[in-house]
Amino acid sequence: MQLELSAEDAAFREEMRTFFTTKIPQEIRDKVAERRELTKDDIVTSQRILNEHGLAVPNWPVEWGGQDWSPLRRHIWHEEMQRACVPLPLAFNASMVGPVIAQFGSQELKERFLPKTANLDIWWSQGFSEPDAGSDLASLRTTAVLDGDEFVVNGQKTWTTLGQHGDWIFNLVRTDPEAKKQRGISFLLIDMTSPGVTVRPIELIDGGHEVNEVWFEDVRVPQDNLVGELNAGWDYAKFLLGNERVGVAPVGATKRVLAQAKEYAGDQLQDPLTAARFAELENELLALELTALRVVAHSADGKPHPASSVLKLKGTELQQAVSELVVDLAGPASLASGAGDDDSDLPGWARRATPVYLNLRKASIYGGSNEIQRQIIAKTILGL
Amino acid sequence: MDFTYDDEQQALREAVRGLVGKAYADFETRRRTVAEDPGFDEGLWQRLAEMGVLGLPFHEEDGGSGAGPVEVAIVAEEMGRVLAPEPFLTSVVLAGGLVAAAGFADQRAEVLGALSGGESVLAFAHAEPGTRWTDDATSVTATNSGDTWTLSGTKEPVPHGARADLLVVSAALPDGGTGLFLVDPTADGVTRNGYATHDGGRAARVVLDDAAGVPLGDGGDATATIATVLDIGRVMACNEAIGAMEFQLRGTTEYLKSRKQFGVTLNTFQALNFRAAEMYVSLEMAKSLTTWATMVLDAGKPDQMAVAASRAAVGVSRAGRHIGQEAIQLHGGIAMTAEYSIGSYTSHLTALDHLLGDGDHHLRVLAASVGDHEEFDPLS
């Protein structure tokens, strides 16, 4: 039992902190700090700087740009990025399709895609959810039928986050309609400029355009774009979703927003009720952060600590609760969400508070909804 | 950063489990034990002394074994797991802790030697009617005539105050501040009324009327020492609660898997399983805070101990209420009975919550300083 980081890990933390606060452009980090929307260029610029220094995809195999770090160092890297307001490497590339290709793809696929994926030369979109396949993902209906050496893809994907920027999309498609539902699914990479691919924006309750529908009409996809084995896609998807749960608790970012909220609060912090709300959230975030550290410390042998499922559940609840607090701190100023900088005397954070709050309702739905997480805890951990 | 117990610590846990866990493996044994005074098993107390548990936190020259907070926490957790009624927390950690922190060498050797050896049960008489978890004493006052001190006033509730062989009493000093005194409870001027607490524990009203007291150490203001020992006690109470909550969660899941209604086991119903899952979340969050606070004590950073104790106390208070209430609800009527263990755990968690400051008390402490820092970093 020891509280402190080892001298080596403390030095590593300092190194990360220095890098993130000096090498990533201030104007990009300011946008993150002020919770303003990032452009595609901001995200690409930031990831390329990270990649240039081996810091974009440390979770990948070393030969493809990864780092031979302990789970604790990976955790420190992830937390310090959030703390420094650095946009995280695009999850679709860095945590989703990259590790799948590295683990299950052919040598040819690896060489063709991994370097460009790490450097964000290719912007990946995720083609998993469908209108009738949400939490029950395996009920997906988009089909891919082999015709010569090409698949012909038909169907519709939805909730495709930032699909408007997408160059390529990784899809779960049904390749064997006769098999039991999980067994007839394959993992297919599709060039989004292919004829028959249509991306349509979905307007969300925060007024933003973050997600899309993606339609496939007789899209012809070379057979070479299949990852791994035919009809083994569900295993790859489970691998991907397992990776997704680890980084999905945004501890550092939520802590940072809470710290900023103290500034927003100003004199309101003198109000005992407001101060108590801050103190309670801060304490729960501490418990979450410590739980993440316990998970990290105990996953060194490769097996994830059972408490990891707590992270997604509690992490997103706290992220949402902090965004709710910021709306309440903004008070009536939160109504001015439609005002531009020149049209309003009210501070930007207050004007952005409610759109952020509304947007973050998604957090307990995506990445395996929190009800799915409760199901995992009940079944896998408690044996219920 | 390392959350693992070493081999010796594991061995200690196994040993305590082998003794206390075995003694109270059958809940009926605990029921019988707490039904009669002194409310705990004197024989088991002796065996704990023989095992070295009662002297665990004290220096070897004071008759102890010089172990650290992590070891003490392991004992507390295992006591909590079986709801052991022996006064480890109040007698060893609190009263003994004060003697260790404030006493002269000869006082420490005598008092802690007897405590460690199981010959003497100590009690800390601190709470006064009308006070709520203060570090100082107000209505009990100390008066001196030369080197002789007498104490007057009422202390209540004093955990295990009626059974105690020696009292550590806090009292307001004539020139301000709070002093600590050793009081022989059989001496003139001391009247004790003992009673059972709702969880099967024991407490007492201790009325002092010009009772003789021997200053602990130099007899000066000990408010800061009291505060620190109370903080250590808080963290150990959290560890005890973790053991109790782990038992409640396990008991609840076992019950959901075995109890049949409508022709099926209760775990057929997702509404119930989800509530058990939420109990697990609460437990893990509380465990993280408690383990961390224990490590803060272990690192010996006095400036961080108070904050760590309050943070753990808030988390454990919230979790204890959640888990304790849900454990009863998910069992249904059976958990309302004294015969079945689960409900008694909720009673004990409620007692622990109110022994050294409940969740709101500690949240108030944290809220008062929430504007003093940007963010809280447990790693620096």
PDB file of N, CA, C and O in Angstrom, chain B residues 137-186:
ATOM      1  N   ALA B 137     -14.057  20.279  24.536  1.00  0.00           N
ATOM      2  CA  ALA B 137     -15.037  20.034  25.586  1.00  0.00           C
ATOM      3  C   ALA B 137     -15.541  21.388  26.078  1.00  0.00           C
ATOM      4  O   ALA B 137     -14.800  22.369  26.076  1.00  0.00           O
ATOM      5  N   THR B 138     -16.807  21.439  26.496  1.00  0.00           N
ATOM      6  CA  THR B 138     -17.325  22.708  27.004  1.00  0.00           C
ATOM      7  C   THR B 138     -17.955  22.582  28.396  1.00  0.00           C
ATOM      8  O   THR B 138     -17.546  23.260  29.326  1.00  0.00           O
ATOM      9  N   SER B 139     -18.913  21.674  28.530  1.00  0.00           N
ATOM     10  CA  SER B 139     -19.647  21.642  29.806  1.00  0.00           C
ATOM     11  C   SER B 139     -18.929  20.828  30.882  1.00  0.00           C
ATOM     12  O   SER B 139     -19.205  20.985  32.064  1.00  0.00           O
ATOM     13  N   VAL B 140     -18.038  19.949  30.480  1.00  0.00           N
ATOM     14  CA  VAL B 140     -17.212  19.282  31.487  1.00  0.00           C
ATOM     15  C   VAL B 140     -15.949  20.131  31.684  1.00  0.00           C
ATOM     16  O   VAL B 140     -15.228  20.411  30.724  1.00  0.00           O
ATOM     17  N   THR B 141     -15.729  20.533  32.933  1.00  0.00           N
ATOM     18  CA  THR B 141     -14.629  21.458  33.209  1.00  0.00           C
ATOM     19  C   THR B 141     -13.608  20.829  34.147  1.00  0.00           C
ATOM     20  O   THR B 141     -13.951  19.979  34.970  1.00  0.00           O
ATOM     21  N   ALA B 142     -12.397  21.279  34.004  1.00  0.00           N
ATOM     22  CA  ALA B 142     -11.308  20.815  34.865  1.00  0.00           C
ATOM     23  C   ALA B 142     -10.856  21.961  35.772  1.00  0.00           C
ATOM     24  O   ALA B 142     -10.734  23.096  35.312  1.00  0.00           O
ATOM     25  N   THR B 143     -10.642  21.653  37.048  1.00  0.00           N
ATOM     26  CA  THR B 143     -10.203  22.672  38.005  1.00  0.00           C
ATOM     27  C   THR B 143      -8.962  22.131  38.718  1.00  0.00           C
ATOM     28  O   THR B 143      -8.924  20.949  39.066  1.00  0.00           O
ATOM     29  N   ASN B 144      -7.992  22.993  38.922  1.00  0.00           N
ATOM     30  CA  ASN B 144      -6.811  22.492  39.620  1.00  0.00           C
ATOM     31  C   ASN B 144      -6.559  23.246  40.912  1.00  0.00           C
ATOM     32  O   ASN B 144      -6.925  24.423  41.069  1.00  0.00           O
ATOM     33  N   SER B 145      -5.976  22.493  41.822  1.00  0.00           N
ATOM     34  CA  SER B 145      -5.522  23.086  43.067  1.00  0.00           C
ATOM     35  C   SER B 145      -4.111  22.550  43.239  1.00  0.00           C
ATOM     36  O   SER B 145      -3.921  21.392  43.602  1.00  0.00           O
ATOM     37  N   GLY B 146      -3.151  23.385  42.860  1.00  0.00           N
ATOM     38  CA  GLY B 146      -1.776  22.888  42.778  1.00  0.00           C
ATOM     39  C   GLY B 146      -1.685  21.876  41.659  1.00  0.00           C
ATOM     40  O   GLY B 146      -2.147  22.140  40.550  1.00  0.00           O
ATOM     41  N   ASP B 147      -1.160  20.705  41.945  1.00  0.00           N
ATOM     42  CA  ASP B 147      -1.012  19.680  40.926  1.00  0.00           C
ATOM     43  C   ASP B 147      -2.213  18.741  40.879  1.00  0.00           C
ATOM     44  O   ASP B 147      -2.243  17.809  40.102  1.00  0.00           O
ATOM     45  N   THR B 148      -3.185  18.975  41.712  1.00  0.00           N
ATOM     46  CA  THR B 148      -4.335  18.086  41.784  1.00  0.00           C
ATOM     47  C   THR B 148      -5.478  18.641  40.937  1.00  0.00           C
ATOM     48  O   THR B 148      -5.829  19.824  41.041  1.00  0.00           O
ATOM     49  N   TRP B 149      -6.009  17.743  40.102  1.00  0.00           N
ATOM     50  CA  TRP B 149      -7.098  18.180  39.215  1.00  0.00           C
ATOM     51  C   TRP B 149      -8.389  17.437  39.541  1.00  0.00           C
ATOM     52  O   TRP B 149      -8.363  16.252  39.869  1.00  0.00           O
ATOM     53  N   THR B 150      -9.491  18.163  39.429  1.00  0.00           N
ATOM     54  CA  THR B 150     -10.798  17.515  39.546  1.00  0.00           C
ATOM     55  C   THR B 150     -11.654  17.938  38.346  1.00  0.00           C
ATOM     56  O   THR B 150     -11.500  19.044  37.805  1.00  0.00           O
ATOM     57  N   LEU B 151     -12.559  17.033  37.976  1.00  0.00           N
ATOM     58  CA  LEU B 151     -13.414  17.272  36.811  1.00  0.00           C
ATOM     59  C   LEU B 151     -14.878  17.248  37.224  1.00  0.00           C
ATOM     60  O   LEU B 151     -15.280  16.436  38.072  1.00  0.00           O
ATOM     61  N   SER B 152     -15.663  18.117  36.595  1.00  0.00           N
ATOM     62  CA  SER B 152     -17.097  18.121  36.857  1.00  0.00           C
ATOM     63  C   SER B 152     -17.876  18.329  35.569  1.00  0.00           C
ATOM     64  O   SER B 152     -17.428  19.048  34.672  1.00  0.00           O
ATOM     65  N   GLY B 153     -19.042  17.663  35.514  1.00  0.00           N
ATOM     66  CA  GLY B 153     -19.898  17.801  34.328  1.00  0.00           C
ATOM     67  C   GLY B 153     -20.326  16.430  33.825  1.00  0.00           C
ATOM     68  O   GLY B 153     -19.972  15.397  34.409  1.00  0.00           O
ATOM     69  N   THR B 154     -21.109  16.435  32.735  1.00  0.00           N
ATOM     70  CA  THR B 154     -21.669  15.172  32.230  1.00  0.00           C
ATOM     71  C   THR B 154     -21.158  14.849  30.834  1.00  0.00           C
ATOM     72  O   THR B 154     -21.172  15.712  29.948  1.00  0.00           O
ATOM     73  N   LYS B 155     -20.715  13.614  30.676  1.00  0.00           N
ATOM     74  CA  LYS B 155     -20.307  13.098  29.358  1.00  0.00           C
ATOM     75  C   LYS B 155     -21.325  12.051  28.917  1.00  0.00           C
ATOM     76  O   LYS B 155     -21.619  11.119  29.666  1.00  0.00           O
ATOM     77  N   GLU B 156     -21.847  12.191  27.707  1.00  0.00           N
ATOM     78  CA  GLU B 156     -22.795  11.212  27.187  1.00  0.00           C
ATOM     79  C   GLU B 156     -23.057  11.479  25.705  1.00  0.00           C
ATOM     80  O   GLU B 156     -23.262  12.642  25.343  1.00  0.00           O
ATOM     81  N   PRO B 157     -23.122  10.442  24.874  1.00  0.00           N
ATOM     82  CA  PRO B 157     -22.882   9.032  25.181  1.00  0.00           C
ATOM     83  C   PRO B 157     -21.382   8.695  25.174  1.00  0.00           C
ATOM     84  O   PRO B 157     -20.648   9.177  24.320  1.00  0.00           O
ATOM     85  N   VAL B 158     -20.987   7.889  26.145  1.00  0.00           N
ATOM     86  CA  VAL B 158     -19.602   7.420  26.221  1.00  0.00           C
ATOM     87  C   VAL B 158     -19.587   5.950  25.801  1.00  0.00           C
ATOM     88  O   VAL B 158     -20.101   5.099  26.537  1.00  0.00           O
ATOM     89  N   PRO B 159     -19.038   5.638  24.636  1.00  0.00           N
ATOM     90  CA  PRO B 159     -19.048   4.242  24.175  1.00  0.00           C
ATOM     91  C   PRO B 159     -18.324   3.333  25.176  1.00  0.00           C
ATOM     92  O   PRO B 159     -17.206   3.627  25.581  1.00  0.00           O
ATOM     93  N   HIS B 160     -19.010   2.301  25.587  1.00  0.00           N
ATOM     94  CA  HIS B 160     -18.493   1.320  26.541  1.00  0.00           C
ATOM     95  C   HIS B 160     -18.050   1.966  27.855  1.00  0.00           C
ATOM     96  O   HIS B 160     -17.185   1.451  28.555  1.00  0.00           O
ATOM     97  N   GLY B 161     -18.674   3.084  28.183  1.00  0.00           N
ATOM     98  CA  GLY B 161     -18.302   3.829  29.391  1.00  0.00           C
ATOM     99  C   GLY B 161     -18.567   3.077  30.680  1.00  0.00           C
ATOM    100  O   GLY B 161     -17.866   3.279  31.682  1.00  0.00           O
ATOM    101  N   ALA B 162     -19.571   2.202  30.704  1.00  0.00           N
ATOM    102  CA  ALA B 162     -19.892   1.492  31.945  1.00  0.00           C
ATOM    103  C   ALA B 162     -18.929   0.349  32.209  1.00  0.00           C
ATOM    104  O   ALA B 162     -18.595   0.052  33.345  1.00  0.00           O
ATOM    105  N   ARG B 163     -18.459  -0.292  31.151  1.00  0.00           N
ATOM    106  CA  ARG B 163     -17.548  -1.429  31.308  1.00  0.00           C
ATOM    107  C   ARG B 163     -16.095  -0.981  31.524  1.00  0.00           C
ATOM    108  O   ARG B 163     -15.297  -1.700  32.117  1.00  0.00           O
ATOM    109  N   ALA B 164     -15.790   0.216  31.050  1.00  0.00           N
ATOM    110  CA  ALA B 164     -14.388   0.640  30.996  1.00  0.00           C
ATOM    111  C   ALA B 164     -13.699   0.597  32.362  1.00  0.00           C
ATOM    112  O   ALA B 164     -14.282   0.940  33.391  1.00  0.00           O
ATOM    113  N   ASP B 165     -12.430   0.182  32.328  1.00  0.00           N
ATOM    114  CA  ASP B 165     -11.620   0.176  33.535  1.00  0.00           C
ATOM    115  C   ASP B 165     -10.933   1.521  33.747  1.00  0.00           C
ATOM    116  O   ASP B 165     -10.470   1.819  34.839  1.00  0.00           O
ATOM    117  N   LEU B 166     -10.863   2.270  32.683  1.00  0.00           N
ATOM    118  CA  LEU B 166     -10.201   3.576  32.773  1.00  0.00           C
ATOM    119  C   LEU B 166     -10.835   4.494  31.727  1.00  0.00           C
ATOM    120  O   LEU B 166     -11.081   4.077  30.595  1.00  0.00           O
ATOM    121  N   LEU B 167     -11.086   5.741  32.144  1.00  0.00           N
ATOM    122  CA  LEU B 167     -11.676   6.703  31.214  1.00  0.00           C
ATOM    123  C   LEU B 167     -10.641   7.732  30.786  1.00  0.00           C
ATOM    124  O   LEU B 167      -9.849   8.205  31.608  1.00  0.00           O
ATOM    125  N   VAL B 168     -10.648   8.055  29.496  1.00  0.00           N
ATOM    126  CA  VAL B 168      -9.893   9.208  29.004  1.00  0.00           C
ATOM    127  C   VAL B 168     -10.935  10.299  28.805  1.00  0.00           C
ATOM    128  O   VAL B 168     -11.840  10.159  27.984  1.00  0.00           O
ATOM    129  N   VAL B 169     -10.834  11.362  29.619  1.00  0.00           N
ATOM    130  CA  VAL B 169     -11.892  12.371  29.642  1.00  0.00           C
ATOM    131  C   VAL B 169     -11.360  13.699  29.104  1.00  0.00           C
ATOM    132  O   VAL B 169     -10.277  14.146  29.504  1.00  0.00           O
ATOM    133  N   SER B 170     -12.109  14.316  28.204  1.00  0.00           N
ATOM    134  CA  SER B 170     -11.750  15.654  27.741  1.00  0.00           C
ATOM    135  C   SER B 170     -12.481  16.668  28.618  1.00  0.00           C
ATOM    136  O   SER B 170     -13.629  16.446  28.998  1.00  0.00           O
ATOM    137  N   ALA B 171     -11.819  17.754  28.951  1.00  0.00           N
ATOM    138  CA  ALA B 171     -12.438  18.749  29.826  1.00  0.00           C
ATOM    139  C   ALA B 171     -11.889  20.141  29.505  1.00  0.00           C
ATOM    140  O   ALA B 171     -10.717  20.287  29.153  1.00  0.00           O
ATOM    141  N   ALA B 172     -12.784  21.137  29.645  1.00  0.00           N
ATOM    142  CA  ALA B 172     -12.370  22.519  29.402  1.00  0.00           C
ATOM    143  C   ALA B 172     -11.411  22.955  30.507  1.00  0.00           C
ATOM    144  O   ALA B 172     -11.686  22.761  31.703  1.00  0.00           O
ATOM    145  N   LEU B 173     -10.290  23.541  30.093  1.00  0.00           N
ATOM    146  CA  LEU B 173      -9.269  23.960  31.052  1.00  0.00           C
ATOM    147  C   LEU B 173      -9.588  25.351  31.592  1.00  0.00           C
ATOM    148  O   LEU B 173     -10.235  26.157  30.902  1.00  0.00           O
ATOM    149  N   PRO B 174      -9.122  25.641  32.804  1.00  0.00           N
ATOM    150  CA  PRO B 174      -9.437  26.947  33.414  1.00  0.00           C
ATOM    151  C   PRO B 174      -8.991  28.131  32.554  1.00  0.00           C
ATOM    152  O   PRO B 174      -9.680  29.150  32.484  1.00  0.00           O
ATOM    153  N   ASP B 175      -7.875  27.988  31.869  1.00  0.00           N
ATOM    154  CA  ASP B 175      -7.369  29.116  31.071  1.00  0.00           C
ATOM    155  C   ASP B 175      -7.679  28.969  29.590  1.00  0.00           C
ATOM    156  O   ASP B 175      -7.009  29.569  28.743  1.00  0.00           O
ATOM    157  N   GLY B 176      -8.673  28.166  29.278  1.00  0.00           N
ATOM    158  CA  GLY B 176      -9.033  27.957  27.867  1.00  0.00           C
ATOM    159  C   GLY B 176      -8.391  26.718  27.312  1.00  0.00           C
ATOM    160  O   GLY B 176      -7.426  26.189  27.868  1.00  0.00           O
ATOM    161  N   GLY B 177      -8.959  26.235  26.231  1.00  0.00           N
ATOM    162  CA  GLY B 177      -8.455  25.005  25.633  1.00  0.00           C
ATOM    163  C   GLY B 177      -9.082  23.786  26.298  1.00  0.00           C
ATOM    164  O   GLY B 177      -9.846  23.899  27.269  1.00  0.00           O
ATOM    165  N   THR B 178      -8.769  22.633  25.724  1.00  0.00           N
ATOM    166  CA  THR B 178      -9.329  21.380  26.232  1.00  0.00           C
ATOM    167  C   THR B 178      -8.205  20.445  26.618  1.00  0.00           C
ATOM    168  O   THR B 178      -7.300  20.199  25.817  1.00  0.00           O
ATOM    169  N   GLY B 179      -8.264  19.962  27.855  1.00  0.00           N
ATOM    170  CA  GLY B 179      -7.247  19.034  28.318  1.00  0.00           C
ATOM    171  C   GLY B 179      -7.754  17.611  28.311  1.00  0.00           C
ATOM    172  O   GLY B 179      -8.959  17.354  28.189  1.00  0.00           O
ATOM    173  N   LEU B 180      -6.839  16.660  28.424  1.00  0.00           N
ATOM    174  CA  LEU B 180      -7.198  15.247  28.512  1.00  0.00           C
ATOM    175  C   LEU B 180      -6.761  14.707  29.863  1.00  0.00           C
ATOM    176  O   LEU B 180      -5.650  14.998  30.325  1.00  0.00           O
ATOM    177  N   PHE B 181      -7.644  13.915  30.476  1.00  0.00           N
ATOM    178  CA  PHE B 181      -7.378  13.406  31.819  1.00  0.00           C
ATOM    179  C   PHE B 181      -7.702  11.925  31.894  1.00  0.00           C
ATOM    180  O   PHE B 181      -8.649  11.457  31.267  1.00  0.00           O
ATOM    181  N   LEU B 182      -6.905  11.211  32.682  1.00  0.00           N
ATOM    182  CA  LEU B 182      -7.223   9.820  32.982  1.00  0.00           C
ATOM    183  C   LEU B 182      -8.058   9.804  34.259  1.00  0.00           C
ATOM    184  O   LEU B 182      -7.676  10.421  35.261  1.00  0.00           O
ATOM    185  N   VAL B 183      -9.195   9.134  34.195  1.00  0.00           N
ATOM    186  CA  VAL B 183     -10.091   9.103  35.351  1.00  0.00           C
ATOM    187  C   VAL B 183     -10.397   7.649  35.704  1.00  0.00           C
ATOM    188  O   VAL B 183     -10.805   6.862  34.838  1.00  0.00           O
ATOM    189  N   ASP B 184     -10.194   7.338  36.973  1.00  0.00           N
ATOM    190  CA  ASP B 184     -10.575   6.018  37.474  1.00  0.00           C
ATOM    191  C   ASP B 184     -12.098   6.029  37.685  1.00  0.00           C
ATOM    192  O   ASP B 184     -12.587   6.772  38.545  1.00  0.00           O
ATOM    193  N   PRO B 185     -12.823   5.231  36.945  1.00  0.00           N
ATOM    194  CA  PRO B 185     -14.286   5.336  37.001  1.00  0.00           C
ATOM    195  C   PRO B 185     -14.889   4.804  38.301  1.00  0.00           C
ATOM    196  O   PRO B 185     -16.059   5.040  38.573  1.00  0.00           O
ATOM    197  N   THR B 186     -14.063   4.117  39.126  1.00  0.00           N
ATOM    198  CA  THR B 186     -14.598   3.616  40.396  1.00  0.00           C
ATOM    199  C   THR B 186     -14.331   4.601  41.530  1.00  0.00           C
ATOM    200  O   THR B 186     -14.735   4.371  42.673  1.00  0.00           O
TER     201      THR B 186
END
